[in-house]
């Protein structure tokens, strides 16, 4: 399973990239606004921090303007992945860009039928939003499982990028289902490392090691 970080904060991305476990980055207009940075500048900087895909989202609603925005965004770096919303114009843009070999992430997916359309449009990634799905009384993980089944049924190569992840359990459930990617806020990635028994175990081992009076170096 690939791990992407869902932020446009350079310090957070650098910290995650330093672990060697980061496979990509996702941003959206809200995260860009939160960063307080210029969209083009910060996206270029992020693209230099990771080798994998960096999702940069168009904001136009019509196909022609989406294409113009995508043209500008894809010139930023080779690892830019154009993010488009799951609308008719968004999927039209996805089809056109993916036919040219451009990576596309179709975002704001809330149903398995929408995910089916994204795959038919040649998306590299589809982003179902599990947290927002849960918030509205639906089962986000049921959605991920349905998409997995449908993509397997037809050998679609579109990767399921689980988005709007709120906690480590979302990551565990996504991995059990066989989702391809999880994009997570930095706090959730850090939470994956943690276990109280790991901390207690280190404490015990170090206390005993001290008694030996030895040092490795
Ligand atoms: O990048 C899209 C997605 O991950 C947003 O998450 O927490 O705003 O629902 P959230």
PDB file of C-alpha atoms and ligand atoms in Angstrom:
ATOM      1  CA  UNK A   1       0.000   0.000   0.000  1.00  0.00           C
ATOM      2  CA  UNK A   2       1.311   3.439  -0.933  1.00  0.00           C
ATOM      3  CA  UNK A   3       1.340   6.237   1.628  1.00  0.00           C
ATOM      4  CA  UNK A   4       0.644   9.799   0.500  1.00  0.00           C
ATOM      5  CA  UNK A   5       0.545  12.794   2.826  1.00  0.00           C
ATOM      6  CA  UNK A   6      -2.462  15.094   2.524  1.00  0.00           C
ATOM      7  CA  UNK A   7      -1.026  18.571   3.128  1.00  0.00           C
ATOM      8  CA  UNK A   8       0.596  21.524   1.369  1.00  0.00           C
ATOM      9  CA  UNK A   9       2.789  22.351   4.366  1.00  0.00           C
ATOM     10  CA  UNK A  10       6.444  22.071   3.291  1.00  0.00           C
ATOM     11  CA  UNK A  11       7.771  21.363   6.798  1.00  0.00           C
ATOM     12  CA  UNK A  12       5.264  18.526   7.290  1.00  0.00           C
ATOM     13  CA  UNK A  13       6.029  17.026   3.874  1.00  0.00           C
ATOM     14  CA  UNK A  14       9.807  17.193   4.490  1.00  0.00           C
ATOM     15  CA  UNK A  15       9.392  15.481   7.862  1.00  0.00           C
ATOM     16  CA  UNK A  16       7.375  12.655   6.296  1.00  0.00           C
ATOM     17  CA  UNK A  17       9.705  12.357   3.278  1.00  0.00           C
ATOM     18  CA  UNK A  18      12.663  11.945   5.675  1.00  0.00           C
ATOM     19  CA  UNK A  19      11.185   8.650   6.893  1.00  0.00           C
ATOM     20  CA  UNK A  20      11.706   7.170   3.416  1.00  0.00           C
ATOM     21  CA  UNK A  21       8.146   5.819   3.607  1.00  0.00           C
ATOM     22  CA  UNK A  22       6.375   8.543   1.662  1.00  0.00           C
ATOM     23  CA  UNK A  23       5.152   7.695  -1.846  1.00  0.00           C
ATOM     24  CA  UNK A  24       3.390  10.913  -2.824  1.00  0.00           C
ATOM     25  CA  UNK A  25       1.483  14.035  -1.802  1.00  0.00           C
ATOM     26  CA  UNK A  26      -2.085  15.224  -2.263  1.00  0.00           C
ATOM     27  CA  UNK A  27      -3.197  18.837  -2.037  1.00  0.00           C
ATOM     28  CA  UNK A  28      -6.519  20.553  -2.585  1.00  0.00           C
ATOM     29  CA  UNK A  29      -7.611  24.212  -2.706  1.00  0.00           C
ATOM     30  CA  UNK A  30      -8.398  24.200   1.036  1.00  0.00           C
ATOM     31  CA  UNK A  31      -4.921  22.874   1.904  1.00  0.00           C
ATOM     32  CA  UNK A  32      -3.288  25.456  -0.399  1.00  0.00           C
ATOM     33  CA  UNK A  33      -5.281  28.215   1.343  1.00  0.00           C
ATOM     34  CA  UNK A  34      -4.184  26.828   4.729  1.00  0.00           C
ATOM     35  CA  UNK A  35      -0.514  26.928   3.653  1.00  0.00           C
ATOM     36  CA  UNK A  36      -0.811  30.650   2.863  1.00  0.00           C
ATOM     37  CA  UNK A  37       1.551  30.099  -0.091  1.00  0.00           C
ATOM     38  CA  UNK A  38       1.335  30.830  -3.808  1.00  0.00           C
ATOM     39  CA  UNK A  39      -0.184  27.741  -5.492  1.00  0.00           C
ATOM     40  CA  UNK A  40       2.341  27.421  -8.335  1.00  0.00           C
ATOM     41  CA  UNK A  41       5.347  28.100  -6.106  1.00  0.00           C
ATOM     42  CA  UNK A  42       4.400  25.724  -3.314  1.00  0.00           C
ATOM     43  CA  UNK A  43       3.441  22.964  -5.775  1.00  0.00           C
ATOM     44  CA  UNK A  44       6.847  23.250  -7.473  1.00  0.00           C
ATOM     45  CA  UNK A  45       8.569  23.049  -4.109  1.00  0.00           C
ATOM     46  CA  UNK A  46       6.534  19.980  -3.081  1.00  0.00           C
ATOM     47  CA  UNK A  47       7.350  18.260  -6.402  1.00  0.00           C
ATOM     48  CA  UNK A  48      11.039  18.613  -5.552  1.00  0.00           C
ATOM     49  CA  UNK A  49      10.612  16.926  -2.172  1.00  0.00           C
ATOM     50  CA  UNK A  50       9.136  13.623  -3.375  1.00  0.00           C
ATOM     51  CA  UNK A  51       9.659  11.420  -6.416  1.00  0.00           C
ATOM     52  CA  UNK A  52       6.070  10.203  -6.485  1.00  0.00           C
ATOM     53  CA  UNK A  53       2.857  11.888  -7.668  1.00  0.00           C
ATOM     54  CA  UNK A  54       1.874  15.296  -6.310  1.00  0.00           C
ATOM     55  CA  UNK A  55      -1.815  16.043  -6.830  1.00  0.00           C
ATOM     56  CA  UNK A  56      -2.611  19.631  -7.806  1.00  0.00           C
ATOM     57  CA  UNK A  57      -6.287  20.455  -8.238  1.00  0.00           C
ATOM     58  CA  UNK A  58      -7.965  22.518 -10.958  1.00  0.00           C
ATOM     59  CA  UNK A  59     -10.581  25.004  -9.769  1.00  0.00           C
ATOM     60  CA  UNK A  60     -12.491  25.649 -13.004  1.00  0.00           C
ATOM     61  CA  UNK A  61     -15.858  23.977 -13.453  1.00  0.00           C
ATOM     62  CA  UNK A  62     -15.949  23.803 -17.256  1.00  0.00           C
ATOM     63  CA  UNK A  63     -13.875  21.460 -19.420  1.00  0.00           C
ATOM     64  CA  UNK A  64     -12.141  24.118 -21.556  1.00  0.00           C
ATOM     65  CA  UNK A  65     -10.895  26.131 -18.586  1.00  0.00           C
ATOM     66  CA  UNK A  66      -9.975  22.944 -16.699  1.00  0.00           C
ATOM     67  CA  UNK A  67      -7.787  21.972 -19.671  1.00  0.00           C
ATOM     68  CA  UNK A  68      -6.072  25.386 -19.639  1.00  0.00           C
ATOM     69  CA  UNK A  69      -5.432  25.125 -15.894  1.00  0.00           C
ATOM     70  CA  UNK A  70      -4.180  21.549 -16.288  1.00  0.00           C
ATOM     71  CA  UNK A  71      -1.780  22.633 -19.059  1.00  0.00           C
ATOM     72  CA  UNK A  72      -0.262  25.197 -16.719  1.00  0.00           C
ATOM     73  CA  UNK A  73      -0.106  22.823 -13.753  1.00  0.00           C
ATOM     74  CA  UNK A  74       1.445  19.918 -15.630  1.00  0.00           C
ATOM     75  CA  UNK A  75       4.332  22.134 -16.749  1.00  0.00           C
ATOM     76  CA  UNK A  76       5.387  22.558 -13.100  1.00  0.00           C
ATOM     77  CA  UNK A  77       7.129  19.164 -12.893  1.00  0.00           C
ATOM     78  CA  UNK A  78       6.998  15.627 -14.305  1.00  0.00           C
ATOM     79  CA  UNK A  79       5.467  14.247 -11.103  1.00  0.00           C
ATOM     80  CA  UNK A  80       2.437  16.551 -11.067  1.00  0.00           C
ATOM     81  CA  UNK A  81      -0.838  14.637 -11.060  1.00  0.00           C
ATOM     82  CA  UNK A  82      -3.804  16.734 -12.199  1.00  0.00           C
ATOM     83  CA  UNK A  83      -6.715  16.526  -9.792  1.00  0.00           C
ATOM     84  CA  UNK A  84     -10.196  17.042 -11.233  1.00  0.00           C
ATOM     85  CA  UNK A  85     -13.619  16.870  -9.571  1.00  0.00           C
ATOM     86  CA  UNK A  86     -15.994  14.009 -10.279  1.00  0.00           C
ATOM     87  CA  UNK A  87     -18.324  15.899 -12.626  1.00  0.00           C
ATOM     88  CA  UNK A  88     -19.096  15.431 -16.323  1.00  0.00           C
ATOM     89  CA  UNK A  89     -16.610  18.200 -17.210  1.00  0.00           C
ATOM     90  CA  UNK A  90     -14.068  16.776 -14.772  1.00  0.00           C
ATOM     91  CA  UNK A  91     -14.278  13.314 -16.332  1.00  0.00           C
ATOM     92  CA  UNK A  92     -14.151  14.750 -19.851  1.00  0.00           C
ATOM     93  CA  UNK A  93     -10.935  16.502 -18.803  1.00  0.00           C
ATOM     94  CA  UNK A  94      -9.671  13.279 -17.210  1.00  0.00           C
ATOM     95  CA  UNK A  95     -10.291  11.312 -20.423  1.00  0.00           C
ATOM     96  CA  UNK A  96      -8.451  13.885 -22.537  1.00  0.00           C
ATOM     97  CA  UNK A  97      -5.484  14.232 -20.169  1.00  0.00           C
ATOM     98  CA  UNK A  98      -5.091  10.509 -19.533  1.00  0.00           C
ATOM     99  CA  UNK A  99      -5.152   9.800 -23.301  1.00  0.00           C
ATOM    100  CA  UNK A 100      -2.089  12.077 -23.519  1.00  0.00           C
ATOM    101  CA  UNK A 101      -0.360  10.091 -20.752  1.00  0.00           C
ATOM    102  CA  UNK A 102      -0.935  12.687 -18.010  1.00  0.00           C
ATOM    103  CA  UNK A 103      -1.569  11.374 -14.476  1.00  0.00           C
ATOM    104  CA  UNK A 104      -5.050  12.279 -13.260  1.00  0.00           C
ATOM    105  CA  UNK A 105      -6.592  11.981  -9.809  1.00  0.00           C
ATOM    106  CA  UNK A 106     -10.413  12.157  -9.832  1.00  0.00           C
ATOM    107  CA  UNK A 107     -11.500  13.608  -6.531  1.00  0.00           C
ATOM    108  CA  UNK A 108     -14.696  14.047  -4.494  1.00  0.00           C
ATOM    109  CA  UNK A 109     -15.874  10.497  -5.206  1.00  0.00           C
ATOM    110  CA  UNK A 110     -18.777   9.408  -3.010  1.00  0.00           C
ATOM    111  CA  UNK A 111     -20.276   6.435  -4.861  1.00  0.00           C
ATOM    112  CA  UNK A 112     -19.101   3.230  -6.518  1.00  0.00           C
ATOM    113  CA  UNK A 113     -20.789   4.260  -9.784  1.00  0.00           C
ATOM    114  CA  UNK A 114     -18.777   7.484  -9.752  1.00  0.00           C
ATOM    115  CA  UNK A 115     -15.617   5.401  -9.273  1.00  0.00           C
ATOM    116  CA  UNK A 116     -16.641   3.220 -12.218  1.00  0.00           C
ATOM    117  CA  UNK A 117     -16.935   6.340 -14.379  1.00  0.00           C
ATOM    118  CA  UNK A 118     -13.508   7.581 -13.231  1.00  0.00           C
ATOM    119  CA  UNK A 119     -11.922   4.262 -14.238  1.00  0.00           C
ATOM    120  CA  UNK A 120     -13.651   4.365 -17.628  1.00  0.00           C
ATOM    121  CA  UNK A 121     -12.267   7.908 -18.076  1.00  0.00           C
ATOM    122  CA  UNK A 122      -8.742   6.500 -17.614  1.00  0.00           C
ATOM    123  CA  UNK A 123      -7.994   8.036 -14.204  1.00  0.00           C
ATOM    124  CA  UNK A 124      -4.668   7.053 -12.626  1.00  0.00           C
ATOM    125  CA  UNK A 125      -6.297   7.519  -9.199  1.00  0.00           C
ATOM    126  CA  UNK A 126      -9.812   7.820  -7.841  1.00  0.00           C
ATOM    127  CA  UNK A 127     -10.239   9.525  -4.461  1.00  0.00           C
ATOM    128  CA  UNK A 128     -13.209   8.304  -2.401  1.00  0.00           C
ATOM    129  CA  UNK A 129     -13.628  10.499   0.716  1.00  0.00           C
ATOM    130  CA  UNK A 130     -14.226   8.063   3.570  1.00  0.00           C
ATOM    131  CA  UNK A 131     -14.289  10.540   6.483  1.00  0.00           C
ATOM    132  CA  UNK A 132     -16.840  12.850   4.876  1.00  0.00           C
ATOM    133  CA  UNK A 133     -18.874   9.768   3.868  1.00  0.00           C
ATOM    134  CA  UNK A 134     -18.899   8.582   7.501  1.00  0.00           C
ATOM    135  CA  UNK A 135     -19.760  12.116   8.710  1.00  0.00           C
ATOM    136  CA  UNK A 136     -22.917  11.996   6.632  1.00  0.00           C
ATOM    137  CA  UNK A 137     -24.165   8.670   7.955  1.00  0.00           C
ATOM    138  CA  UNK A 138     -22.764   6.388   5.223  1.00  0.00           C
ATOM    139  CA  UNK A 139     -20.163   3.660   5.576  1.00  0.00           C
ATOM    140  CA  UNK A 140     -16.968   4.908   3.945  1.00  0.00           C
ATOM    141  CA  UNK A 141     -15.305   1.505   4.075  1.00  0.00           C
ATOM    142  CA  UNK A 142     -18.254  -0.170   2.359  1.00  0.00           C
ATOM    143  CA  UNK A 143     -17.643   2.261  -0.486  1.00  0.00           C
ATOM    144  CA  UNK A 144     -13.950   1.282  -0.677  1.00  0.00           C
ATOM    145  CA  UNK A 145     -14.851  -2.430  -0.685  1.00  0.00           C
ATOM    146  CA  UNK A 146     -17.423  -1.910  -3.485  1.00  0.00           C
ATOM    147  CA  UNK A 147     -14.920  -0.011  -5.624  1.00  0.00           C
ATOM    148  CA  UNK A 148     -12.286  -2.746  -5.044  1.00  0.00           C
ATOM    149  CA  UNK A 149     -14.763  -5.425  -6.196  1.00  0.00           C
ATOM    150  CA  UNK A 150     -15.802  -3.476  -9.295  1.00  0.00           C
ATOM    151  CA  UNK A 151     -12.227  -2.639 -10.325  1.00  0.00           C
ATOM    152  CA  UNK A 152     -11.187  -6.273  -9.838  1.00  0.00           C
ATOM    153  CA  UNK A 153     -14.191  -7.491 -11.865  1.00  0.00           C
ATOM    154  CA  UNK A 154     -13.032  -5.559 -14.911  1.00  0.00           C
ATOM    155  CA  UNK A 155      -9.267  -5.408 -14.317  1.00  0.00           C
ATOM    156  CA  UNK A 156      -9.332  -1.611 -14.142  1.00  0.00           C
ATOM    157  CA  UNK A 157      -5.877  -0.250 -13.380  1.00  0.00           C
ATOM    158  CA  UNK A 158      -7.127   2.965 -11.737  1.00  0.00           C
ATOM    159  CA  UNK A 159      -5.675   3.046  -8.221  1.00  0.00           C
ATOM    160  CA  UNK A 160      -8.016   3.467  -5.271  1.00  0.00           C
ATOM    161  CA  UNK A 161      -6.640   6.404  -3.293  1.00  0.00           C
ATOM    162  CA  UNK A 162      -8.489   6.509   0.011  1.00  0.00           C
ATOM    163  CA  UNK A 163      -8.922  10.167   1.016  1.00  0.00           C
ATOM    164  CA  UNK A 164     -10.476  12.089   3.897  1.00  0.00           C
ATOM    165  CA  UNK A 165      -8.839   9.615   6.275  1.00  0.00           C
ATOM    166  CA  UNK A 166      -9.337  10.658   9.884  1.00  0.00           C
ATOM    167  CA  UNK A 167      -7.633   7.924  11.956  1.00  0.00           C
ATOM    168  CA  UNK A 168      -5.350   4.844  11.852  1.00  0.00           C
ATOM    169  CA  UNK A 169      -8.366   2.491  11.794  1.00  0.00           C
ATOM    170  CA  UNK A 170      -9.346   3.919   8.399  1.00  0.00           C
ATOM    171  CA  UNK A 171      -5.850   2.976   7.187  1.00  0.00           C
ATOM    172  CA  UNK A 172      -6.071  -0.556   8.609  1.00  0.00           C
ATOM    173  CA  UNK A 173      -9.482  -1.145   7.062  1.00  0.00           C
ATOM    174  CA  UNK A 174      -8.313   0.244   3.696  1.00  0.00           C
ATOM    175  CA  UNK A 175      -5.305  -2.093   3.741  1.00  0.00           C
ATOM    176  CA  UNK A 176      -7.505  -5.102   4.579  1.00  0.00           C
ATOM    177  CA  UNK A 177      -9.737  -4.303   1.605  1.00  0.00           C
ATOM    178  CA  UNK A 178      -6.708  -3.892  -0.664  1.00  0.00           C
ATOM    179  CA  UNK A 179      -6.946  -0.181  -1.459  1.00  0.00           C
ATOM    180  CA  UNK A 180      -3.866   0.944  -3.403  1.00  0.00           C
ATOM    181  CA  UNK A 181      -3.101   4.232  -1.656  1.00  0.00           C
ATOM    182  CA  UNK A 182      -3.973   6.002   1.586  1.00  0.00           C
ATOM    183  CA  UNK A 183      -3.556   9.757   1.725  1.00  0.00           C
ATOM    184  CA  UNK A 184      -3.353  10.925   5.299  1.00  0.00           C
ATOM    185  CA  UNK A 185      -2.866  14.057   7.363  1.00  0.00           C
ATOM    186  CA  UNK A 186       0.623  13.955   9.007  1.00  0.00           C
ATOM    187  CA  UNK A 187      -0.910  13.292  12.449  1.00  0.00           C
ATOM    188  CA  UNK A 188      -2.513  10.065  11.182  1.00  0.00           C
ATOM    189  CA  UNK A 189       0.770   8.881   9.619  1.00  0.00           C
ATOM    190  CA  UNK A 190       2.543   9.522  12.932  1.00  0.00           C
ATOM    191  CA  UNK A 191      -0.226   7.646  14.744  1.00  0.00           C
ATOM    192  CA  UNK A 192       0.557   4.521  12.695  1.00  0.00           C
ATOM    193  CA  UNK A 193       3.992   4.255  14.320  1.00  0.00           C
ATOM    194  CA  UNK A 194       2.695   4.441  17.868  1.00  0.00           C
ATOM    195  CA  UNK A 195       1.972   1.658  20.337  1.00  0.00           C
ATOM    196  CA  UNK A 196       2.042   1.931  24.116  1.00  0.00           C
ATOM    197  CA  UNK A 197       3.724  -1.492  24.391  1.00  0.00           C
ATOM    198  CA  UNK A 198       6.500  -0.391  22.027  1.00  0.00           C
ATOM    199  CA  UNK A 199       7.232   2.586  24.308  1.00  0.00           C
ATOM    200  CA  UNK A 200       7.040   0.441  27.443  1.00  0.00           C
ATOM    201  CA  UNK A 201       9.245  -2.223  25.849  1.00  0.00           C
ATOM    202  CA  UNK A 202      11.963   0.322  24.975  1.00  0.00           C
ATOM    203  CA  UNK A 203      11.814   1.709  28.515  1.00  0.00           C
ATOM    204  CA  UNK A 204      12.303  -1.775  30.026  1.00  0.00           C
ATOM    205  CA  UNK A 205      15.112  -2.797  27.655  1.00  0.00           C
ATOM    206  CA  UNK A 206      17.003   0.466  28.260  1.00  0.00           C
ATOM    207  CA  UNK A 207      16.684   0.148  32.043  1.00  0.00           C
ATOM    208  CA  UNK A 208      18.167  -3.375  31.910  1.00  0.00           C
ATOM    209  CA  UNK A 209      20.866  -2.329  29.431  1.00  0.00           C
ATOM    210  CA  UNK A 210      21.993   0.418  31.815  1.00  0.00           C
ATOM    211  CA  UNK A 211      22.579  -2.234  34.490  1.00  0.00           C
ATOM    212  CA  UNK A 212      25.123  -4.014  32.226  1.00  0.00           C
ATOM    213  CA  UNK A 213      27.319  -0.885  32.183  1.00  0.00           C
ATOM    214  CA  UNK A 214      28.102  -1.584  28.511  1.00  0.00           C
ATOM    215  CA  UNK A 215      27.923   0.616  25.407  1.00  0.00           C
ATOM    216  CA  UNK A 216      27.701  -0.455  21.765  1.00  0.00           C
ATOM    217  CA  UNK A 217      29.775   2.414  20.397  1.00  0.00           C
TER     218      UNK A 217
HETATM  219  O1  LIG B   1      -7.565  15.778  -0.122  1.00  0.00           O
HETATM  220  C1  LIG B   1      -8.907  15.486   0.073  1.00  0.00           C
HETATM  221  C2  LIG B   1      -9.300  14.918   1.410  1.00  0.00           C
HETATM  222  O2  LIG B   1      -8.329  14.093   1.935  1.00  0.00           O
HETATM  223  C3  LIG B   1      -9.943  15.890   2.354  1.00  0.00           C
HETATM  224  O3  LIG B   1     -10.084  15.396   3.662  1.00  0.00           O
HETATM  225  O4  LIG B   1     -10.564  15.715   6.070  1.00  0.00           O
HETATM  226  O5  LIG B   1     -11.073  17.564   4.441  1.00  0.00           O
HETATM  227  O6  LIG B   1     -12.455  15.494   4.497  1.00  0.00           O
HETATM  228  P1  LIG B   1     -11.096  16.088   4.712  1.00  0.00           P
END
